[in-house]
Short mmCIF file of C-alpha atoms and ligand atoms in Angstrom, two decimals:
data_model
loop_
_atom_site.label_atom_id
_atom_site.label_comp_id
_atom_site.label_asym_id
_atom_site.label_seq_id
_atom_site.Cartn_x
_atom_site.Cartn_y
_atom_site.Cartn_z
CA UNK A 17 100.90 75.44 43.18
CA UNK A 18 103.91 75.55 45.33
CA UNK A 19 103.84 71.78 45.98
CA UNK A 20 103.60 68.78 43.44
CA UNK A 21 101.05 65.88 44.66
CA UNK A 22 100.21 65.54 41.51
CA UNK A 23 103.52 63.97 40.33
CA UNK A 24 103.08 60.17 40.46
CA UNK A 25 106.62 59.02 42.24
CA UNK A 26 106.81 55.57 41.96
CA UNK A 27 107.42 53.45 45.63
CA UNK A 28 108.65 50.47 43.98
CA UNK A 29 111.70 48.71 45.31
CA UNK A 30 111.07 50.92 48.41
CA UNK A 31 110.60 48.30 50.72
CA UNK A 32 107.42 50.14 50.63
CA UNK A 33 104.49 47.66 52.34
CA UNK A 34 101.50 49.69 50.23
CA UNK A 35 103.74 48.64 46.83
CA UNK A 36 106.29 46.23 47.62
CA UNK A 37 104.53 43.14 48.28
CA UNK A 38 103.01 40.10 47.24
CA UNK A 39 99.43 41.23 46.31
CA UNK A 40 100.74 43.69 44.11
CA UNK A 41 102.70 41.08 41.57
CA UNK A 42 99.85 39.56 40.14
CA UNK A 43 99.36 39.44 36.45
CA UNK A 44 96.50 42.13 36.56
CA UNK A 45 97.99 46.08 38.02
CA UNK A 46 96.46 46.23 41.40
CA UNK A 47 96.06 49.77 42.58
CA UNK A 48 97.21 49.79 46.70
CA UNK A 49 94.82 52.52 48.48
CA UNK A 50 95.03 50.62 51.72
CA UNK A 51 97.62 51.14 54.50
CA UNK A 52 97.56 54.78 55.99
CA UNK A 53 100.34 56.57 54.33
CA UNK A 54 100.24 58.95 51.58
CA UNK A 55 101.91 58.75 47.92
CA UNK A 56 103.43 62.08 48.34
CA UNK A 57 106.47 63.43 48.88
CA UNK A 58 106.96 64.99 52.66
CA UNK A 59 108.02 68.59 52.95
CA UNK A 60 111.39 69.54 51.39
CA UNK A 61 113.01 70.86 54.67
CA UNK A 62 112.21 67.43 56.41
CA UNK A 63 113.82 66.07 53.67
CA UNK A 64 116.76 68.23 53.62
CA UNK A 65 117.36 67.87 57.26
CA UNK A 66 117.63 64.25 57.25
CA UNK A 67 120.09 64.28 54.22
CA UNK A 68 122.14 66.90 56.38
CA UNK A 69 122.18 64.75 59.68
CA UNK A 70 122.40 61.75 57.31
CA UNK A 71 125.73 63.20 55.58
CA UNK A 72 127.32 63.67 59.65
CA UNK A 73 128.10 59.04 58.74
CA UNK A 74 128.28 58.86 62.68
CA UNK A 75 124.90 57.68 64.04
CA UNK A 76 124.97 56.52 67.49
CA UNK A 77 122.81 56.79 70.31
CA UNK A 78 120.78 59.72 70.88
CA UNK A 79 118.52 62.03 73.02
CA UNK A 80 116.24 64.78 72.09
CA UNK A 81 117.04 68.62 72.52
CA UNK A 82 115.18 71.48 73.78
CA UNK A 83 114.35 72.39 70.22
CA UNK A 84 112.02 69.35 69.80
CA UNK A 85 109.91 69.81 72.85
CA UNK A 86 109.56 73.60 71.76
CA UNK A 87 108.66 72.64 68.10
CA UNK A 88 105.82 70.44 69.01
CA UNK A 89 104.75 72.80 72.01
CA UNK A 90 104.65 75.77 69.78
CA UNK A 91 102.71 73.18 66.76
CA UNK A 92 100.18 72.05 69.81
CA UNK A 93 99.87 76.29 70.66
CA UNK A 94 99.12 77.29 67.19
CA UNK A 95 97.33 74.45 65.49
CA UNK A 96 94.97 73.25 68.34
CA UNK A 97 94.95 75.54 71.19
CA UNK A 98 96.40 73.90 73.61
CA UNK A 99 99.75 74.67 75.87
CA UNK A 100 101.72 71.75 76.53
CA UNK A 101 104.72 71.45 78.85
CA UNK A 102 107.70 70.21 78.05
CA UNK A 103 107.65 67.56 80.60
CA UNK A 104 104.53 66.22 79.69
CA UNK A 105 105.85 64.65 76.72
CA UNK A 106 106.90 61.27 76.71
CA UNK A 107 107.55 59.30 73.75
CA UNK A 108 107.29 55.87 71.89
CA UNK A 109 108.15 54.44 68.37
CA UNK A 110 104.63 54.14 67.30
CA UNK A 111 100.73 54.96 68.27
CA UNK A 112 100.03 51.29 68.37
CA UNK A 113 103.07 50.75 71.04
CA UNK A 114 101.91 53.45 72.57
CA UNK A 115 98.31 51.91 73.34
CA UNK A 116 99.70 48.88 74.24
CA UNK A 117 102.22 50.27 76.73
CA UNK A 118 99.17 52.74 78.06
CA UNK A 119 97.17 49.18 78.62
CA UNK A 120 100.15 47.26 80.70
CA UNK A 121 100.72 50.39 82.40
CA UNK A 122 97.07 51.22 83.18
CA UNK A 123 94.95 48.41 83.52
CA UNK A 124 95.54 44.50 84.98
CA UNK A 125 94.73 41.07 83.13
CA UNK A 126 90.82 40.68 83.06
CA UNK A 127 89.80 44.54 83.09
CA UNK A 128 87.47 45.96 80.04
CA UNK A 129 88.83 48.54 77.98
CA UNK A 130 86.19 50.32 75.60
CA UNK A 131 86.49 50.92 71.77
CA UNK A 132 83.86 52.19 69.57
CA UNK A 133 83.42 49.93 66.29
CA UNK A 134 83.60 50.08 63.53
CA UNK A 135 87.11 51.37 64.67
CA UNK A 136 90.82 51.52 63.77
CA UNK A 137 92.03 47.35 63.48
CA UNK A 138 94.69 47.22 66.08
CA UNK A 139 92.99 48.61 68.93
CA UNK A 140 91.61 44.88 68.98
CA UNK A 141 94.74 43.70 69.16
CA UNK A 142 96.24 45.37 72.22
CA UNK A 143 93.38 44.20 73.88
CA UNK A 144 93.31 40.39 72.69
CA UNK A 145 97.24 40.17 73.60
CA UNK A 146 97.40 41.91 76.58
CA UNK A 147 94.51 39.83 77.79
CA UNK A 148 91.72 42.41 78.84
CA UNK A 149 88.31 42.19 77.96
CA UNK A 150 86.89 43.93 75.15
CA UNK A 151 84.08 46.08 75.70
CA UNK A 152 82.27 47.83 72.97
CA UNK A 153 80.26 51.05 72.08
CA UNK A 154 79.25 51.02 68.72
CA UNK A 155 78.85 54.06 66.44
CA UNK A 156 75.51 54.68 65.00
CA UNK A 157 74.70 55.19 61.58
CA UNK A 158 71.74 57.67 61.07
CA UNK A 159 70.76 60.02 58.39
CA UNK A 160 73.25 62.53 59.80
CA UNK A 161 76.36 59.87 60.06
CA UNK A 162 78.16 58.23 62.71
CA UNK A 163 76.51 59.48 66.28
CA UNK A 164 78.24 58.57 69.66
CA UNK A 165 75.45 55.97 71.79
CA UNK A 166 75.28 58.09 74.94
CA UNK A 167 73.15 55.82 76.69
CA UNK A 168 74.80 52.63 76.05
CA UNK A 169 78.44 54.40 76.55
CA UNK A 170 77.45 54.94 80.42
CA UNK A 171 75.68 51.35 80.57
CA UNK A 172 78.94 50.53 79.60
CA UNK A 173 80.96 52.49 82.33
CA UNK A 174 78.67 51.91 84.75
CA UNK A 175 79.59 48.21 84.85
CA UNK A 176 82.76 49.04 86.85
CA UNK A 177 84.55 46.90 84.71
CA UNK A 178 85.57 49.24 82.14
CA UNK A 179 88.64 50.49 83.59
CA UNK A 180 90.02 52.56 79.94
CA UNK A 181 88.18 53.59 77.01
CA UNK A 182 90.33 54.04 73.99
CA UNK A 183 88.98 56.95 71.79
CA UNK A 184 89.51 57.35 68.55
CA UNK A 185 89.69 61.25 67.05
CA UNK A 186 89.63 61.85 64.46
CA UNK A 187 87.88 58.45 64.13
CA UNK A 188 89.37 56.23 61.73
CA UNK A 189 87.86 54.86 59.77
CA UNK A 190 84.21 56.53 59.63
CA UNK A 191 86.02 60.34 59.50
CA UNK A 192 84.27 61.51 62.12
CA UNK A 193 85.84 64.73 64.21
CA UNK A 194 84.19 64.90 67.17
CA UNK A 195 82.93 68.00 68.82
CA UNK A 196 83.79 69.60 71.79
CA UNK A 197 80.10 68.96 73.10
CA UNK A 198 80.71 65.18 72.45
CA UNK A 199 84.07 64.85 74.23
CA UNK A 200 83.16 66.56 76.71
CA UNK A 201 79.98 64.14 77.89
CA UNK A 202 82.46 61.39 77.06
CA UNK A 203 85.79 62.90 79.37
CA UNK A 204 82.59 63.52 82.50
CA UNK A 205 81.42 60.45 81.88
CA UNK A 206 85.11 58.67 82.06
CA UNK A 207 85.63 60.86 85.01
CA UNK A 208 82.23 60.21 86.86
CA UNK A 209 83.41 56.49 86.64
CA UNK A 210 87.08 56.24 86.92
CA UNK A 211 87.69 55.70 83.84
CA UNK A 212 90.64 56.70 81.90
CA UNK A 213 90.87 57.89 78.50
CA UNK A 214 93.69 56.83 76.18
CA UNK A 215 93.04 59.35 73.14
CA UNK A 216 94.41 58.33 69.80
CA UNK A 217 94.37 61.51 68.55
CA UNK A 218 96.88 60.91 65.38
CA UNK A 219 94.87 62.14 62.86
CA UNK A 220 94.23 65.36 64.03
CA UNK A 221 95.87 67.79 61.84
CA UNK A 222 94.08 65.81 59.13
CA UNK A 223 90.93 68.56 59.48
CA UNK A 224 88.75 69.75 56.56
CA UNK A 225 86.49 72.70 57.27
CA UNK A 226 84.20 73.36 58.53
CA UNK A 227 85.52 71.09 61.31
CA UNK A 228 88.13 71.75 63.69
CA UNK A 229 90.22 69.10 66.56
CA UNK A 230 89.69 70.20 70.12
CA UNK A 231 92.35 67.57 72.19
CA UNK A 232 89.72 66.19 74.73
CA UNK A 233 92.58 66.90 77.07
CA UNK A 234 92.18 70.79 76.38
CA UNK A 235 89.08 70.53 77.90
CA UNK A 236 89.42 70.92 81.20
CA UNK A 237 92.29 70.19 83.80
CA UNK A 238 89.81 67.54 84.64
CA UNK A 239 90.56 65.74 81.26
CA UNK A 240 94.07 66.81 81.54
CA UNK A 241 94.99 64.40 84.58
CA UNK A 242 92.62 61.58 83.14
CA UNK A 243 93.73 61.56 79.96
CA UNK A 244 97.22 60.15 77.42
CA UNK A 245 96.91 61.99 74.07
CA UNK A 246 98.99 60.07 71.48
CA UNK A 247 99.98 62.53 68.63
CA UNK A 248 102.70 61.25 65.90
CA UNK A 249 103.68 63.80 63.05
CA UNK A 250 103.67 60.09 60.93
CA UNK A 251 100.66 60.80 59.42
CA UNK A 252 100.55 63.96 58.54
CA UNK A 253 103.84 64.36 57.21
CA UNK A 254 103.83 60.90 55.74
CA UNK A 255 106.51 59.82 58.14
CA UNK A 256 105.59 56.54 59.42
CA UNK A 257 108.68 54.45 58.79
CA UNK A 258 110.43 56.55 61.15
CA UNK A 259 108.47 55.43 63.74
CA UNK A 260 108.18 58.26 66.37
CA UNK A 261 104.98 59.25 68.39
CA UNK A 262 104.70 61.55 71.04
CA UNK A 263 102.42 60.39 73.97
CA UNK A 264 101.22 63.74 76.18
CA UNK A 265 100.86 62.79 79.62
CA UNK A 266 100.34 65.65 81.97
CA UNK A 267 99.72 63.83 84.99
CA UNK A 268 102.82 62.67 86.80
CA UNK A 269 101.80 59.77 88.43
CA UNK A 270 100.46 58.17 85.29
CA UNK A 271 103.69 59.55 83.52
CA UNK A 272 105.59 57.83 85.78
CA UNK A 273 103.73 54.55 85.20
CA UNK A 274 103.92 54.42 81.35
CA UNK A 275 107.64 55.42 81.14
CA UNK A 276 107.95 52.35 83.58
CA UNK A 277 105.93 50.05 81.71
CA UNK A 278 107.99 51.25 78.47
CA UNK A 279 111.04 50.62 80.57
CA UNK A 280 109.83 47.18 81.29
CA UNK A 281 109.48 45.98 77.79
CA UNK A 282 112.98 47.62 77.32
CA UNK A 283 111.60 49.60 74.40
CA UNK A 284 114.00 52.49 73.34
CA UNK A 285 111.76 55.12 71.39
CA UNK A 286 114.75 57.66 70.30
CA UNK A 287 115.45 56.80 66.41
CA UNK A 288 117.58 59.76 65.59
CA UNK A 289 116.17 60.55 61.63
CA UNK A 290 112.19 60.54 63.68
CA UNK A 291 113.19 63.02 65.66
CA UNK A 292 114.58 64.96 63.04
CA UNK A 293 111.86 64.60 60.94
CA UNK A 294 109.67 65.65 63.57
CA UNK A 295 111.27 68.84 64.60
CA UNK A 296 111.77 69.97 61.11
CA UNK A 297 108.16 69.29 60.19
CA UNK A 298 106.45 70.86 63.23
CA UNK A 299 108.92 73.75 62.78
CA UNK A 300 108.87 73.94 59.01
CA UNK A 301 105.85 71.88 57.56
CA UNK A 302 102.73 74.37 58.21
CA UNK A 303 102.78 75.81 54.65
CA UNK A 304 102.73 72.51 53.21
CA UNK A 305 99.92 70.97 55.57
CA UNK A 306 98.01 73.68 54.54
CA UNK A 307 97.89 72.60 50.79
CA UNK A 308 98.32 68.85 51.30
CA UNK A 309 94.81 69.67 53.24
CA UNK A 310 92.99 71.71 49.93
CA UNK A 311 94.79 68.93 47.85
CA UNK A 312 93.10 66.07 50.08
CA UNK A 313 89.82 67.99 50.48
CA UNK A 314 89.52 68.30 46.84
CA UNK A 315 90.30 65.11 46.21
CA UNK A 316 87.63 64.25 49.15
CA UNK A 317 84.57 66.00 47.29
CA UNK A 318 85.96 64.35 44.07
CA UNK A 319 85.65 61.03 45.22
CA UNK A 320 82.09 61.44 47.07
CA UNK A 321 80.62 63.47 44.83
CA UNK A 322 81.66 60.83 42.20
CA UNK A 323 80.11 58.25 44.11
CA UNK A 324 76.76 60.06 44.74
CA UNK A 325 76.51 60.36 40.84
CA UNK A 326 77.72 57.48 39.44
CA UNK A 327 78.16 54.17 41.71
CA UNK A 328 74.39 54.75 43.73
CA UNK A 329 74.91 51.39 44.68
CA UNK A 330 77.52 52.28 47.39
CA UNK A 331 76.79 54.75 49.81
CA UNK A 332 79.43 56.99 51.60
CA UNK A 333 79.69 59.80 54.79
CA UNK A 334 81.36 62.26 53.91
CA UNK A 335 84.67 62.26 56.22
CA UNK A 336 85.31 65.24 58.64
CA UNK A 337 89.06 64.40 58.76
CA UNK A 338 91.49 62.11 57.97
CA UNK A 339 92.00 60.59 54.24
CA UNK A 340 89.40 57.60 54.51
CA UNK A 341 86.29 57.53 52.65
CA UNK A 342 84.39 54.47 54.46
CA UNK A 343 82.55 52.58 51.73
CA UNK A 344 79.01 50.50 52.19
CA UNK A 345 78.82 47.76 49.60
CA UNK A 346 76.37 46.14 52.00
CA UNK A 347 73.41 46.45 49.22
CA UNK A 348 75.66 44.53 46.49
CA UNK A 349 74.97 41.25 48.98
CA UNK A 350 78.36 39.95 49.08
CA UNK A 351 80.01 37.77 51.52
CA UNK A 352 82.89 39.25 53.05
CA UNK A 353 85.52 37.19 51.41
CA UNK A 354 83.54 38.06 47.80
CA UNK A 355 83.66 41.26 48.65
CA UNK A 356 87.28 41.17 49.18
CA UNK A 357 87.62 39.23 46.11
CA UNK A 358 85.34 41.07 43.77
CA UNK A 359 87.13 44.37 44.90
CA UNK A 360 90.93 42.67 43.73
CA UNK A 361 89.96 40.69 41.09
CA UNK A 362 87.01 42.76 38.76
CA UNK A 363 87.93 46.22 40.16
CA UNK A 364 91.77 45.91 41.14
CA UNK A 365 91.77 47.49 43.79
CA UNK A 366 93.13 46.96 47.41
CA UNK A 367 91.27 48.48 49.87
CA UNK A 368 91.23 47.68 53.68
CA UNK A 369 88.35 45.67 54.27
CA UNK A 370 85.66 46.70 56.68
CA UNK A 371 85.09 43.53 58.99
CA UNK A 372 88.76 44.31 60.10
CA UNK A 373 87.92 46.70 62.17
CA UNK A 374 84.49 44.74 63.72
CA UNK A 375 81.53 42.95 62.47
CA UNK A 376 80.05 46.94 62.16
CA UNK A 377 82.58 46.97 59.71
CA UNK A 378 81.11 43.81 57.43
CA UNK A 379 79.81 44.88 53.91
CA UNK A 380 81.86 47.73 54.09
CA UNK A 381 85.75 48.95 52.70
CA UNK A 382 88.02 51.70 53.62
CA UNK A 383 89.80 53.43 50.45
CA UNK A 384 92.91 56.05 50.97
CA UNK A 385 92.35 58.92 49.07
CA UNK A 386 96.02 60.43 49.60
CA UNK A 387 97.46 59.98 46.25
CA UNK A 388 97.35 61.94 42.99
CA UNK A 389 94.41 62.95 41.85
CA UNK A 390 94.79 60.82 38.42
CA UNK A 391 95.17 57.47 40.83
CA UNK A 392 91.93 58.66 42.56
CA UNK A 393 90.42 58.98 39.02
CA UNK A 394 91.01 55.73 37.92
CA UNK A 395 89.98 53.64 40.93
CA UNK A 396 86.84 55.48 41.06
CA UNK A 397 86.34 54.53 37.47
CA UNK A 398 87.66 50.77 38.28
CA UNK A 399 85.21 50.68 40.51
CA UNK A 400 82.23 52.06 38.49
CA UNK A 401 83.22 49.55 35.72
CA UNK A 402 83.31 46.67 37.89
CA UNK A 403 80.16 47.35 39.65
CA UNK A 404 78.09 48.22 36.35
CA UNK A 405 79.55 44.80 35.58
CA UNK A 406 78.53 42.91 38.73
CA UNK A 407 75.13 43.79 38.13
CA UNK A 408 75.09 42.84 34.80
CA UNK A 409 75.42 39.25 35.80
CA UNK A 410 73.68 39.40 39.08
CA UNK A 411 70.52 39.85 37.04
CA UNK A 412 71.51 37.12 33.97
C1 PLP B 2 93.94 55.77 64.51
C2 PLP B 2 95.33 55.30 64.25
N1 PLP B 2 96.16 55.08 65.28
C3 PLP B 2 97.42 54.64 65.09
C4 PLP B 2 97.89 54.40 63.81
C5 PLP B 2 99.27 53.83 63.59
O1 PLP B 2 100.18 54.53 64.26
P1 PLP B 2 101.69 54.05 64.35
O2 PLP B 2 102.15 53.70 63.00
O3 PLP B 2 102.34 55.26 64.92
O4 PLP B 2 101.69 52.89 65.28
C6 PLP B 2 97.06 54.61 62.72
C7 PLP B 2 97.54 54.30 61.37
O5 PLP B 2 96.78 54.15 60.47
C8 PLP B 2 95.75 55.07 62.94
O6 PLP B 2 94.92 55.27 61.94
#
């Protein structure tokens, strides 16, 4: 194998918020498969490239070149089939500020904005602080896995007081990747109503096969001047701490309004090692992806297939995309905060809770499976120990 994820490299004393913190210096080792980053090393010509422009000791302010809008054009062209134009891409230092900005610049105080639970954490947020109201379409969980609610997503719309609906795709966390049959009765729906779509679409080089991301806005030119598609190379380069994001808007008039409303909260997007990073790993980081991906998807079939066999007690979907496996504890009858608890304290492990992202979410944890295989091992058998343990006493 050309790259190493098998390597553990240890994060400590990186100011690292997976390893560096509080939870973590307890007397018993706590094993962090939380947060959405990966513990692997990014691709050696991002690296190199930031050393280079790291070694240059003079870093003011700074703008982006032609060769970043033509690495992530030519990235978009290749990997997702869809031609971007140079102007269409705007930026911001995160996905999160970007769905914030996209709700000041797109909606007023007191309009609905529509999420689909059980569904990433802070898209709760942006609504709660920016005062809108919260409107929701919940998944549904049949035999086949998560399923869009058709009939309740136009109920929804047809309200008139939905004035954005935030999609998540690949969804995070229940892995789904949805097809271009279900985006496209969402994007006519959004248009049939006015509604625009804010597409959090970070995850979506994060693809296992069968499965493949279609960018709702590559649609149609319908979807294309009723859409913002916020891509980020953070996640699958493991870049986040550089925090850069690129937000596609191709229709003017709403580009206009989110550079203002960026403008307005003074926010200044260009850190000079993201954009680096960026161009180097849409330029340079396709080889790589493409065993990161076999590495993950491995590790993916590992981890269910363990589960199937040995823990019967939890259930799990397998995930589509992204490097989530979305675990139902519901039948172990635990409170949310003993769920929590029994997970740290008899299984050590710290995995993002479900009720975080909605009560959908309630009996239910999300566990990152982007490490070494040999960390994926042994919280899998943490977990099998602690549970064949639990049970033990539940029936003393
Ligand atoms: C769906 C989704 N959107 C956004 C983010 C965070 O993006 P950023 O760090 O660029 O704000 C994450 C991180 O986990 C995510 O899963």
């Amino acid at each position: 194998m050309k790259f190493d994820f098998d390597t553990k490299v240890s994060r400590e004393n990186t100011y690292s918020v997976k390893w560096d913190t509080e939870k973590m210096q307890g007397g018993k080792e706590i094993l962090p498969m939380w947060i959405a980053d990966m513990d692997f090393e990014t691709v050696p010509q991002i690296k190199e490239a930031i050393a280079n422009r790291a070694k240059h000791g003079i870093y003011g302010y700074t703008q982006r070149g032609k060769g970043y809008y033509e690495a992530i054009i030519d990235w978009n062209r290749k990997r997702h089939n869809w031609q971007l134009e140079g102007e269409w891409i705007t930026h911001s230092l995160g996905v999160v500020n970007a769905l914030f900005t996209a709700i000041r610049a797109f909606t007023s105080v007191g309009d609905g904005v529509l999420v689909q639970p059980p569904v990433y954490h802070p898209f709760y947020r942006a609504i709660k602080y920016t005062d809108r109201q919260l409107y929701l379409n919940p998944l549904k969980l049949t035999e086949k896995g998560y399923e869009i609610d058709f009939v309740d997503f136009e109920d929804k719309l047809r309200s008139g007081r939905v004035k954005l609906f935030m999609l998540c795709n690949p969804h995070n966390p229940v892995g789904r990747v949805f097809t271009k049959e279900e985006l496209t009765l969402m994007g006519d729906l959004c248009l049939k109503y006015k509604v625009l779509v804010v597409s959090d679409e970070i995850h979506s080089d994060l693809i296992y096969r069968p499965h493949s991301h279609t960018p709702l806005a590559a649609i149609s030119k319908g979807f294309q001047e009723n859409s913002i598609t916020c891509t980020a190379p953070s996640k699958t380069f493991n870049l986040a701490g550089l925090a850069t994001s690129n937000i596609i808007i191709p229709n003017p008039e709403l580009r206009q309004r989110y550079n203002w409303a960026n403008d307005v909260a003074d926010i200044n997007p260009y850190n000079i090692f993201g954009a680096i990073a960026c161009e180097a790993a849409y330029r340079h980081g396709e080889e790589w992806l493409e065993a990161l991906l076999q590495y993950l998807s491995e590790n993916k079939d590992y981890a269910v297939d363990f589960i199937e066999k040995n823990i019967p007690e939890i259930s799990v979907v397998r995930p589509e995309g992204t490097y989530f496996l979305w675990l139902d504890f519901s039948r172990l009858g635990l409170s949310k905060e003993a769920l929590e608890r029994f997970l740290l304290d008899q299984a050590g492990l710290w995995l993002n809770q479900g009720h975080i992202f909605g009560s959908e979410g309630e009996g239910f944890a999300r566990m990152n499976f982007a490490c070494p295989k040999s960390i994926l091992e042994e919280a899998l058998h943490r977990l099998k120990a602690a549970i064949a343990e639990f049970l033990i006493h539940s029936f003393k």
